[in-house]
Amino acid sequence: MRPEAQKLPAADVAGGAGTSGSAAARTLLPGATIGVLGGGQLGRMLALAGSAMGYRFVALDPAPDAPCGQVTPQITAAYNDRDAARELARRSDVITYEFENVDAGVAALLAEESYVPQGSALLYTTQHRLREKAAIEAAGVPVAPYRKVGSLAELEAAAAELGLPCVLKTATGGYDGKGQAVIREAAELEAAFRQVAPGAAVAGTPAGEAGASTAAAVPELVLEKFVAFQCEISVVAARSASGEVKSFPPAENIHVNNILHLSIVPARVPEEIQRRACELAERLITGLNAVGLLAVEMFVTEDGELFVNELAPRPHNSGHYTMDACATSQFEQHVRAITNLPLGDTTLLTPVVMVNVLGQHLEGAVNTVSAYDEIANKLGVTPKLHIYGKTESKNGRKMGHINLLCKDTEDGLSWVEQSNLWRN
């Protein structure tokens, strides 16, 4: 911790969550320093919310001038740099992570040497799709049918068993549609295999088996049955170190080119489905013994069934609407959860549409909200722009988002359509 920090005392709480590598839950009051593994936009928004509450922050990120580092001190080093991780621990009273692809070994080291209420077990689980799906099923929550795949022959057998269409994904890594391929016909199987496992010999030995060579090794893959869904929704749930659980209202999500484009809240599904979605998210975060936030992405079928698609143990893009539309934002809630403060009220105060601003939209979005907006005025919509501070703008890269506060979400959607910013 920084020596000049004036901290209020921390209190140990009996009967804590017992997360991997941590002692009993501790209540850390404003003035304490929160260390963040990762310095991207999620860490930035976390630090902005927590700073308003009186907490100090320090981030660890390999990129100089990372978004989080622009608003809080930053240790510039690789995520697997153990000396840097120990420096983060020295300067922090509690450590969290802002995205799940940080080094799990470093997280485990920190859990042994510092206070990491999230532990490292959930990070280890959610970094691997097969482990994640097994954990979801163990909590009694349904997922789409899937099979482990380690070779083209296994892919063909799994596709025959599950039926097409299917989605082939890498078991580790991949986001915003990367590391996956949709397979609609049997003739596409080999091409999908080559796309998702580039460089692997088509007839090679599955990775980890006797006789596998480096050139022929195939990364672990998972084939998922394509769910014919009516829509996609997500729920961000929170659990404090002492076990209090609350969830935010479900968001209806629309993707374009495998990148989240819109989140609509309230979701346009029956209230019963919204209620069940929150129950599933709360069951998962409790069953996984998680601390902090857990974003649960789900498919809603035509007959109202829910299947969990993926988990993210951190603040989530589809939860950004909470920053302006809820009594408590997801970022404040995460701070409350890891410091063991009472969780905040998650009531939705206004309908909202969150729209992502990618690199190709950035200039137009800034210009639009910086001038008199006749469309917003006509529709009764209030746009709230959030820019992430990334040093380089690229097409397809998330540079910010706009929360459109409105009396009806159809008005927010009309603003997106009429603004003409998202046509490219």
Coordinates of C-alpha atoms in Angstrom, one line a residue:
M1 CA 0.0 0.0 0.0
R2 CA 1.2 3.6 -0.6
P3 CA 2.6 4.9 2.7
E4 CA 0.8 8.3 2.4
A5 CA -2.6 6.6 2.2
Q6 CA -4.8 7.4 5.2
K7 CA -6.9 4.4 5.7
L8 CA -9.8 3.6 8.0
P9 CA -9.3 0.2 9.7
A10 CA -10.3 -3.0 8.1
A11 CA -12.4 -5.5 10.0
D12 CA -12.3 -9.2 9.7
V13 CA -15.7 -10.9 9.3
A14 CA -16.3 -14.4 10.6
G15 CA -17.8 -16.9 8.3
G16 CA -16.3 -15.4 5.1
A17 CA -16.8 -16.8 1.6
G18 CA -13.7 -19.1 1.9
T19 CA -12.6 -18.3 -1.6
S20 CA -9.4 -20.0 -2.9
G21 CA -6.3 -18.6 -1.2
S22 CA -8.0 -16.0 0.9
A23 CA -8.6 -15.8 4.7
A24 CA -11.9 -14.8 6.3
A25 CA -13.7 -12.1 4.5
R26 CA -12.5 -8.6 5.4
T27 CA -14.5 -5.4 5.4
L28 CA -12.3 -2.7 3.8
L29 CA -13.5 0.9 4.3
P30 CA -13.0 3.9 2.1
G31 CA -9.3 4.9 2.2
A32 CA -8.1 1.4 1.4
T33 CA -6.2 0.7 -1.8
I34 CA -7.6 -1.6 -4.4
G35 CA -5.1 -3.3 -6.8
V36 CA -6.4 -4.1 -10.2
L37 CA -4.9 -6.8 -12.5
G38 CA -5.5 -5.3 -15.9
G39 CA -5.6 -1.7 -17.0
G40 CA -8.3 -1.6 -19.7
Q41 CA -11.6 0.2 -19.8
L42 CA -13.2 -2.0 -17.2
G43 CA -10.5 -1.2 -14.7
R44 CA -10.8 2.5 -15.6
M45 CA -14.5 2.6 -14.9
L46 CA -14.0 0.5 -11.8
A47 CA -11.4 3.0 -10.5
L48 CA -13.6 6.0 -11.4
A49 CA -16.6 4.5 -9.4
G50 CA -14.4 3.4 -6.5
S51 CA -12.5 6.7 -6.3
A52 CA -15.9 8.5 -5.9
M53 CA -16.5 6.2 -2.9
G54 CA -13.1 7.2 -1.3
Y55 CA -11.0 4.2 -2.3
R56 CA -7.5 4.4 -3.8
F57 CA -6.4 2.3 -6.8
V58 CA -3.3 1.0 -8.5
A59 CA -3.3 -1.1 -11.7
L60 CA -1.0 -3.6 -13.3
D61 CA -1.0 -3.6 -17.1
P62 CA 1.7 -4.1 -19.8
A63 CA 0.5 -1.2 -21.9
P64 CA 2.0 2.2 -21.1
D65 CA -0.8 4.8 -20.7
A66 CA -3.5 2.1 -20.3
P67 CA -7.0 3.4 -19.9
C68 CA -7.0 2.6 -16.2
G69 CA -3.5 4.1 -15.8
Q70 CA -4.8 7.5 -17.0
V71 CA -6.9 7.8 -13.9
T72 CA -4.9 5.9 -11.3
P73 CA -1.3 4.9 -10.6
Q74 CA -0.1 2.1 -12.8
I75 CA 2.6 -0.6 -12.6
T76 CA 3.7 -1.2 -16.3
A77 CA 4.7 -4.8 -16.6
A78 CA 3.6 -8.1 -18.1
Y79 CA 0.7 -10.0 -16.4
N80 CA 3.0 -12.9 -15.7
D81 CA 5.7 -10.8 -14.2
R82 CA 5.7 -12.1 -10.6
D83 CA 7.9 -9.3 -9.2
A84 CA 5.4 -6.8 -10.6
A85 CA 2.6 -8.8 -9.1
R86 CA 4.3 -8.7 -5.7
E87 CA 4.7 -5.0 -6.0
L88 CA 1.0 -4.7 -6.7
A89 CA 0.3 -6.7 -3.6
R90 CA 2.7 -4.5 -1.5
R91 CA 0.8 -1.4 -2.6
S92 CA -2.7 -2.8 -2.2
D93 CA -5.1 -3.8 0.6
V94 CA -7.2 -6.0 -1.7
I95 CA -6.7 -7.2 -5.3
T96 CA -9.2 -7.8 -8.0
Y97 CA -9.0 -8.5 -11.8
E98 CA -10.8 -6.6 -14.5
F99 CA -10.7 -9.3 -17.2
E100 CA -10.4 -13.1 -17.1
N101 CA -7.3 -13.6 -19.4
V102 CA -4.8 -12.5 -16.7
D103 CA -2.3 -15.1 -15.8
A104 CA -4.1 -17.6 -13.4
G105 CA -0.7 -18.6 -11.9
V106 CA -0.1 -14.9 -10.9
A107 CA -3.6 -14.7 -9.5
A108 CA -2.9 -17.8 -7.5
L109 CA 0.4 -16.4 -6.2
L110 CA -1.4 -13.2 -5.1
A111 CA -4.1 -15.2 -3.4
E112 CA -1.4 -16.8 -1.3
E113 CA 0.5 -13.6 -0.5
S114 CA -2.3 -11.0 -0.5
Y115 CA -6.0 -10.6 0.0
V116 CA -7.8 -11.7 -3.2
P117 CA -11.4 -12.3 -2.2
Q118 CA -12.2 -13.6 -5.7
G119 CA -9.4 -16.2 -5.4
S120 CA -8.0 -17.9 -8.4
A121 CA -10.2 -20.9 -8.8
L122 CA -13.1 -19.2 -10.7
L123 CA -10.5 -17.5 -12.9
Y124 CA -9.0 -20.9 -13.7
T125 CA -12.5 -22.3 -14.4
T126 CA -13.7 -19.5 -16.7
Q127 CA -10.5 -19.4 -18.7
H128 CA -11.4 -22.8 -20.2
R129 CA -14.7 -23.4 -21.8
L130 CA -14.9 -27.1 -21.0
R131 CA -14.1 -26.5 -17.3
E132 CA -16.6 -23.6 -17.3
K133 CA -19.4 -25.7 -18.8
A134 CA -18.8 -28.5 -16.3
A135 CA -19.0 -26.0 -13.5
I136 CA -22.2 -24.6 -14.8
E137 CA -23.8 -28.1 -15.1
A138 CA -22.5 -28.9 -11.6
A139 CA -24.5 -25.9 -10.3
G140 CA -27.6 -27.4 -11.8
V141 CA -27.9 -24.8 -14.6
P142 CA -28.5 -25.9 -18.2
V143 CA -26.0 -25.3 -21.1
A144 CA -26.4 -26.1 -24.8
P145 CA -25.3 -29.7 -25.7
Y146 CA -21.5 -29.8 -26.4
R147 CA -18.7 -32.2 -27.0
K148 CA -14.9 -32.0 -26.5
V149 CA -13.0 -32.2 -29.8
G150 CA -9.3 -33.0 -30.3
S151 CA -9.1 -34.0 -34.0
L152 CA -10.9 -33.6 -37.2
A153 CA -12.2 -37.2 -36.8
E154 CA -13.6 -36.3 -33.4
L155 CA -15.2 -33.2 -34.8
E156 CA -16.9 -35.2 -37.5
A157 CA -18.2 -37.7 -34.9
A158 CA -19.4 -35.0 -32.6
A159 CA -21.2 -33.1 -35.4
A160 CA -22.9 -36.3 -36.4
E161 CA -24.0 -36.9 -32.8
L162 CA -25.1 -33.3 -32.0
G163 CA -26.5 -32.5 -35.4
L164 CA -25.9 -29.4 -37.4
P165 CA -25.7 -26.4 -37.2
C166 CA -23.0 -26.3 -34.5
V167 CA -20.3 -23.8 -33.4
L168 CA -16.7 -24.9 -33.0
K169 CA -14.7 -22.9 -30.5
T170 CA -11.3 -23.0 -28.9
A171 CA -11.4 -24.1 -25.3
T172 CA -9.2 -21.2 -24.2
G173 CA -8.9 -17.6 -25.4
G174 CA -11.1 -16.0 -28.0
Y175 CA -13.6 -13.2 -27.6
D176 CA -15.9 -11.1 -29.8
G177 CA -16.2 -14.0 -32.2
K178 CA -12.5 -14.8 -32.4
G179 CA -11.5 -18.4 -32.1
Q180 CA -14.7 -19.9 -33.3
A181 CA -16.6 -20.9 -36.5
V182 CA -20.2 -21.7 -37.3
I183 CA -20.7 -25.0 -39.1
R184 CA -24.0 -25.3 -41.0
E185 CA -23.2 -28.2 -43.4
A186 CA -21.0 -31.3 -43.2
A187 CA -18.9 -30.0 -46.1
E188 CA -17.8 -27.1 -43.8
L189 CA -16.3 -29.3 -41.1
E190 CA -12.7 -29.4 -42.3
A191 CA -12.6 -25.7 -43.2
A192 CA -13.9 -24.8 -39.7
F193 CA -11.3 -27.1 -38.1
R194 CA -8.5 -25.4 -40.1
Q195 CA -9.8 -22.0 -39.1
V196 CA -10.1 -22.6 -35.4
A197 CA -7.0 -24.7 -35.1
P198 CA -4.7 -23.1 -37.7
G199 CA -1.4 -24.9 -38.3
A200 CA -2.6 -28.2 -36.8
A201 CA -2.4 -31.3 -39.0
V202 CA -5.8 -32.4 -40.0
A203 CA -5.0 -36.0 -39.3
G204 CA -2.8 -35.2 -36.3
T205 CA -2.9 -36.8 -32.9
P206 CA -5.0 -34.9 -30.3
A207 CA -2.9 -32.7 -28.0
G208 CA -1.7 -34.4 -24.9
E209 CA -2.0 -37.9 -26.3
A210 CA 1.0 -40.3 -26.7
G211 CA 2.6 -39.8 -30.1
A212 CA 1.5 -36.2 -30.6
S213 CA 4.2 -34.0 -32.1
T214 CA 4.4 -30.3 -31.8
A215 CA 3.5 -29.8 -35.5
A216 CA 0.5 -32.1 -35.3
A217 CA -0.8 -31.0 -31.9
V218 CA -4.4 -29.8 -31.8
P219 CA -5.5 -27.3 -29.2
E220 CA -8.5 -28.4 -27.1
L221 CA -11.7 -27.5 -28.9
V222 CA -15.4 -27.6 -28.0
L223 CA -18.3 -28.2 -30.3
E224 CA -21.5 -26.7 -29.2
K225 CA -25.0 -27.4 -30.6
F226 CA -26.4 -24.3 -32.2
V227 CA -29.3 -23.2 -30.1
A228 CA -32.2 -21.8 -32.1
F229 CA -32.8 -18.8 -29.9
Q230 CA -35.4 -16.1 -29.9
C231 CA -32.9 -13.6 -28.3
E232 CA -29.8 -13.4 -26.1
I233 CA -29.9 -11.9 -22.6
S234 CA -27.4 -11.5 -19.8
V235 CA -27.6 -11.0 -16.1
V236 CA -24.8 -9.4 -14.0
A237 CA -25.0 -10.8 -10.5
A238 CA -23.0 -9.7 -7.5
R239 CA -21.9 -11.6 -4.3
S240 CA -20.1 -10.0 -1.4
A241 CA -17.2 -11.6 0.5
S242 CA -19.6 -12.4 3.3
G243 CA -22.2 -14.0 0.9
E244 CA -24.8 -11.3 0.2
V245 CA -26.2 -11.7 -3.4
K246 CA -28.0 -9.3 -5.7
S247 CA -28.6 -9.3 -9.5
F248 CA -29.2 -6.5 -12.0
P249 CA -32.1 -6.5 -14.4
P250 CA -31.5 -8.7 -17.5
A251 CA -30.3 -7.0 -20.6
E252 CA -31.3 -8.1 -24.1
N253 CA -28.2 -8.2 -26.3
I254 CA -27.9 -7.8 -30.0
H255 CA -24.6 -8.6 -31.7
V256 CA -23.2 -7.4 -35.0
N257 CA -20.2 -9.3 -36.5
N258 CA -19.9 -11.2 -33.2
I259 CA -19.4 -8.0 -31.2
L260 CA -22.0 -6.7 -28.8
H261 CA -23.8 -3.8 -30.5
L262 CA -26.8 -3.1 -28.3
S263 CA -28.1 -3.9 -24.8
I264 CA -31.8 -3.2 -24.2
V265 CA -33.2 -2.9 -20.7
P266 CA -35.8 -3.9 -19.7
A267 CA -35.2 -6.9 -21.9
R268 CA -38.1 -7.6 -24.3
V269 CA -39.0 -10.9 -22.8
P270 CA -41.8 -11.9 -20.4
E271 CA -41.2 -11.0 -16.7
E272 CA -41.3 -14.7 -15.8
I273 CA -38.3 -15.3 -18.0
Q274 CA -36.5 -12.2 -16.6
R275 CA -37.2 -13.6 -13.1
R276 CA -35.8 -17.1 -13.9
A277 CA -32.7 -15.6 -15.6
C278 CA -31.9 -13.7 -12.4
E279 CA -32.5 -16.9 -10.3
L280 CA -30.1 -18.8 -12.6
A281 CA -27.4 -16.1 -12.3
E282 CA -27.8 -16.0 -8.5
R283 CA -27.7 -19.8 -8.3
L284 CA -24.5 -19.8 -10.3
I285 CA -22.7 -17.1 -8.4
T286 CA -23.6 -18.8 -5.1
G287 CA -22.8 -22.3 -6.3
L288 CA -19.4 -21.2 -7.7
N289 CA -18.6 -19.4 -4.4
A290 CA -17.8 -16.3 -6.4
V291 CA -17.0 -12.9 -5.0
G292 CA -17.5 -9.7 -7.0
L293 CA -19.4 -9.8 -10.2
L294 CA -20.4 -12.7 -12.5
A295 CA -21.9 -11.9 -15.9
V296 CA -24.1 -14.8 -17.2
E297 CA -24.9 -14.8 -20.9
M298 CA -28.0 -16.9 -21.9
F299 CA -30.0 -17.9 -24.9
V300 CA -33.8 -17.6 -24.7
T301 CA -35.5 -20.2 -27.0
E302 CA -38.9 -19.7 -28.6
D303 CA -40.6 -21.9 -26.0
G304 CA -39.0 -19.9 -23.1
E305 CA -36.2 -22.2 -22.2
L306 CA -32.9 -20.7 -20.9
F307 CA -29.4 -22.0 -21.7
V308 CA -26.3 -20.5 -20.3
N309 CA -23.7 -19.7 -23.0
E310 CA -20.8 -18.1 -21.2
L311 CA -19.6 -16.6 -17.9
A312 CA -17.4 -13.6 -17.2
P313 CA -16.2 -13.2 -13.6
R314 CA -15.9 -9.4 -13.8
P315 CA -17.8 -6.2 -14.9
H316 CA -19.3 -6.9 -18.4
N317 CA -20.0 -4.9 -21.5
S318 CA -23.7 -5.7 -21.2
G319 CA -23.8 -4.2 -17.7
H320 CA -22.6 -0.8 -18.8
Y321 CA -26.2 0.4 -18.9
T322 CA -26.1 0.4 -15.0
M323 CA -23.8 3.4 -15.0
D324 CA -26.6 5.8 -15.8
A325 CA -29.8 3.8 -15.4
C326 CA -29.6 2.0 -12.1
A327 CA -29.4 3.1 -8.5
T328 CA -26.0 1.4 -8.3
S329 CA -23.6 0.8 -11.2
Q330 CA -22.0 -2.6 -11.8
F331 CA -18.7 -1.0 -11.0
E332 CA -19.7 0.4 -7.7
Q333 CA -21.3 -2.9 -6.9
H334 CA -18.1 -4.8 -7.7
V335 CA -16.2 -2.5 -5.3
R336 CA -18.8 -3.0 -2.6
A337 CA -18.6 -6.8 -3.1
I338 CA -14.8 -7.2 -2.9
T339 CA -14.5 -4.7 0.1
N340 CA -17.5 -6.5 1.8
L341 CA -19.7 -3.4 2.1
P342 CA -23.5 -3.9 1.9
L343 CA -24.5 -4.4 -1.8
G344 CA -26.2 -1.5 -3.4
D345 CA -29.8 -1.2 -4.7
T346 CA -30.0 -2.6 -8.3
T347 CA -33.3 -1.0 -9.1
L348 CA -33.7 0.2 -12.7
L349 CA -34.5 3.9 -12.6
T350 CA -35.2 4.4 -16.3
P351 CA -35.5 2.3 -19.5
V352 CA -32.1 2.4 -21.3
V353 CA -30.4 1.3 -24.5
M354 CA -26.6 0.9 -24.4
V355 CA -24.9 1.1 -27.8
N356 CA -21.2 0.4 -28.2
V357 CA -19.0 2.9 -30.0
L358 CA -16.3 1.1 -32.1
G359 CA -13.4 2.8 -33.7
Q360 CA -15.3 3.6 -36.9
H361 CA -18.0 5.3 -34.9
L362 CA -15.9 7.3 -32.5
E363 CA -15.6 10.6 -34.3
G364 CA -19.3 10.7 -35.3
A365 CA -20.4 9.8 -31.8
V366 CA -18.3 12.5 -30.2
N367 CA -19.5 15.1 -32.6
T368 CA -23.2 14.0 -32.2
V369 CA -23.3 14.3 -28.4
S370 CA -21.2 17.5 -28.4
A371 CA -23.8 19.5 -30.3
Y372 CA -27.5 20.1 -30.1
D373 CA -29.1 16.8 -30.8
E374 CA -32.5 17.4 -32.6
I375 CA -33.2 13.7 -32.9
A376 CA -32.7 13.1 -29.2
N377 CA -34.8 16.1 -28.3
K378 CA -37.6 15.0 -30.6
L379 CA -37.6 11.4 -29.1
G380 CA -37.1 12.5 -25.5
V381 CA -33.8 10.6 -25.3
T382 CA -30.8 11.6 -23.2
P383 CA -27.5 10.3 -24.5
K384 CA -24.7 9.7 -22.0
L385 CA -21.3 9.2 -23.7
H386 CA -18.5 7.2 -22.0
I387 CA -15.1 7.2 -23.7
Y388 CA -12.4 4.7 -22.7
G389 CA -9.2 6.6 -23.3
K390 CA -7.6 4.0 -25.6
T391 CA -4.5 5.3 -27.3
E392 CA -5.3 3.9 -30.8
S393 CA -8.7 3.8 -32.5
K394 CA -9.3 0.8 -34.8
N395 CA -12.3 -0.4 -36.7
G396 CA -14.1 -3.1 -34.6
R397 CA -12.3 -2.0 -31.4
K398 CA -14.5 -0.9 -28.5
M399 CA -13.7 2.8 -27.8
G400 CA -16.6 3.7 -25.7
H401 CA -20.4 3.4 -25.3
I402 CA -23.5 5.6 -25.1
N403 CA -26.3 5.0 -22.6
L404 CA -29.5 6.3 -24.1
L405 CA -31.9 7.1 -21.2
C406 CA -35.5 7.1 -22.5
K407 CA -39.1 6.7 -21.5
D408 CA -39.4 3.6 -23.8
T409 CA -36.6 1.6 -25.2
E410 CA -38.1 1.9 -28.7
D411 CA -37.2 5.6 -28.6
G412 CA -33.6 4.7 -27.8
L413 CA -33.5 2.2 -30.7
S414 CA -35.0 4.9 -32.9
W415 CA -32.2 7.3 -31.9
V416 CA -29.6 4.7 -32.9
E417 CA -31.3 4.1 -36.3
Q418 CA -31.9 7.8 -37.1
S419 CA -28.4 9.0 -36.0
N420 CA -27.0 7.0 -38.9
L421 CA -23.7 6.4 -37.0
W422 CA -23.8 2.6 -37.0
R423 CA -24.4 1.9 -40.6
N424 CA -20.7 1.1 -41.3

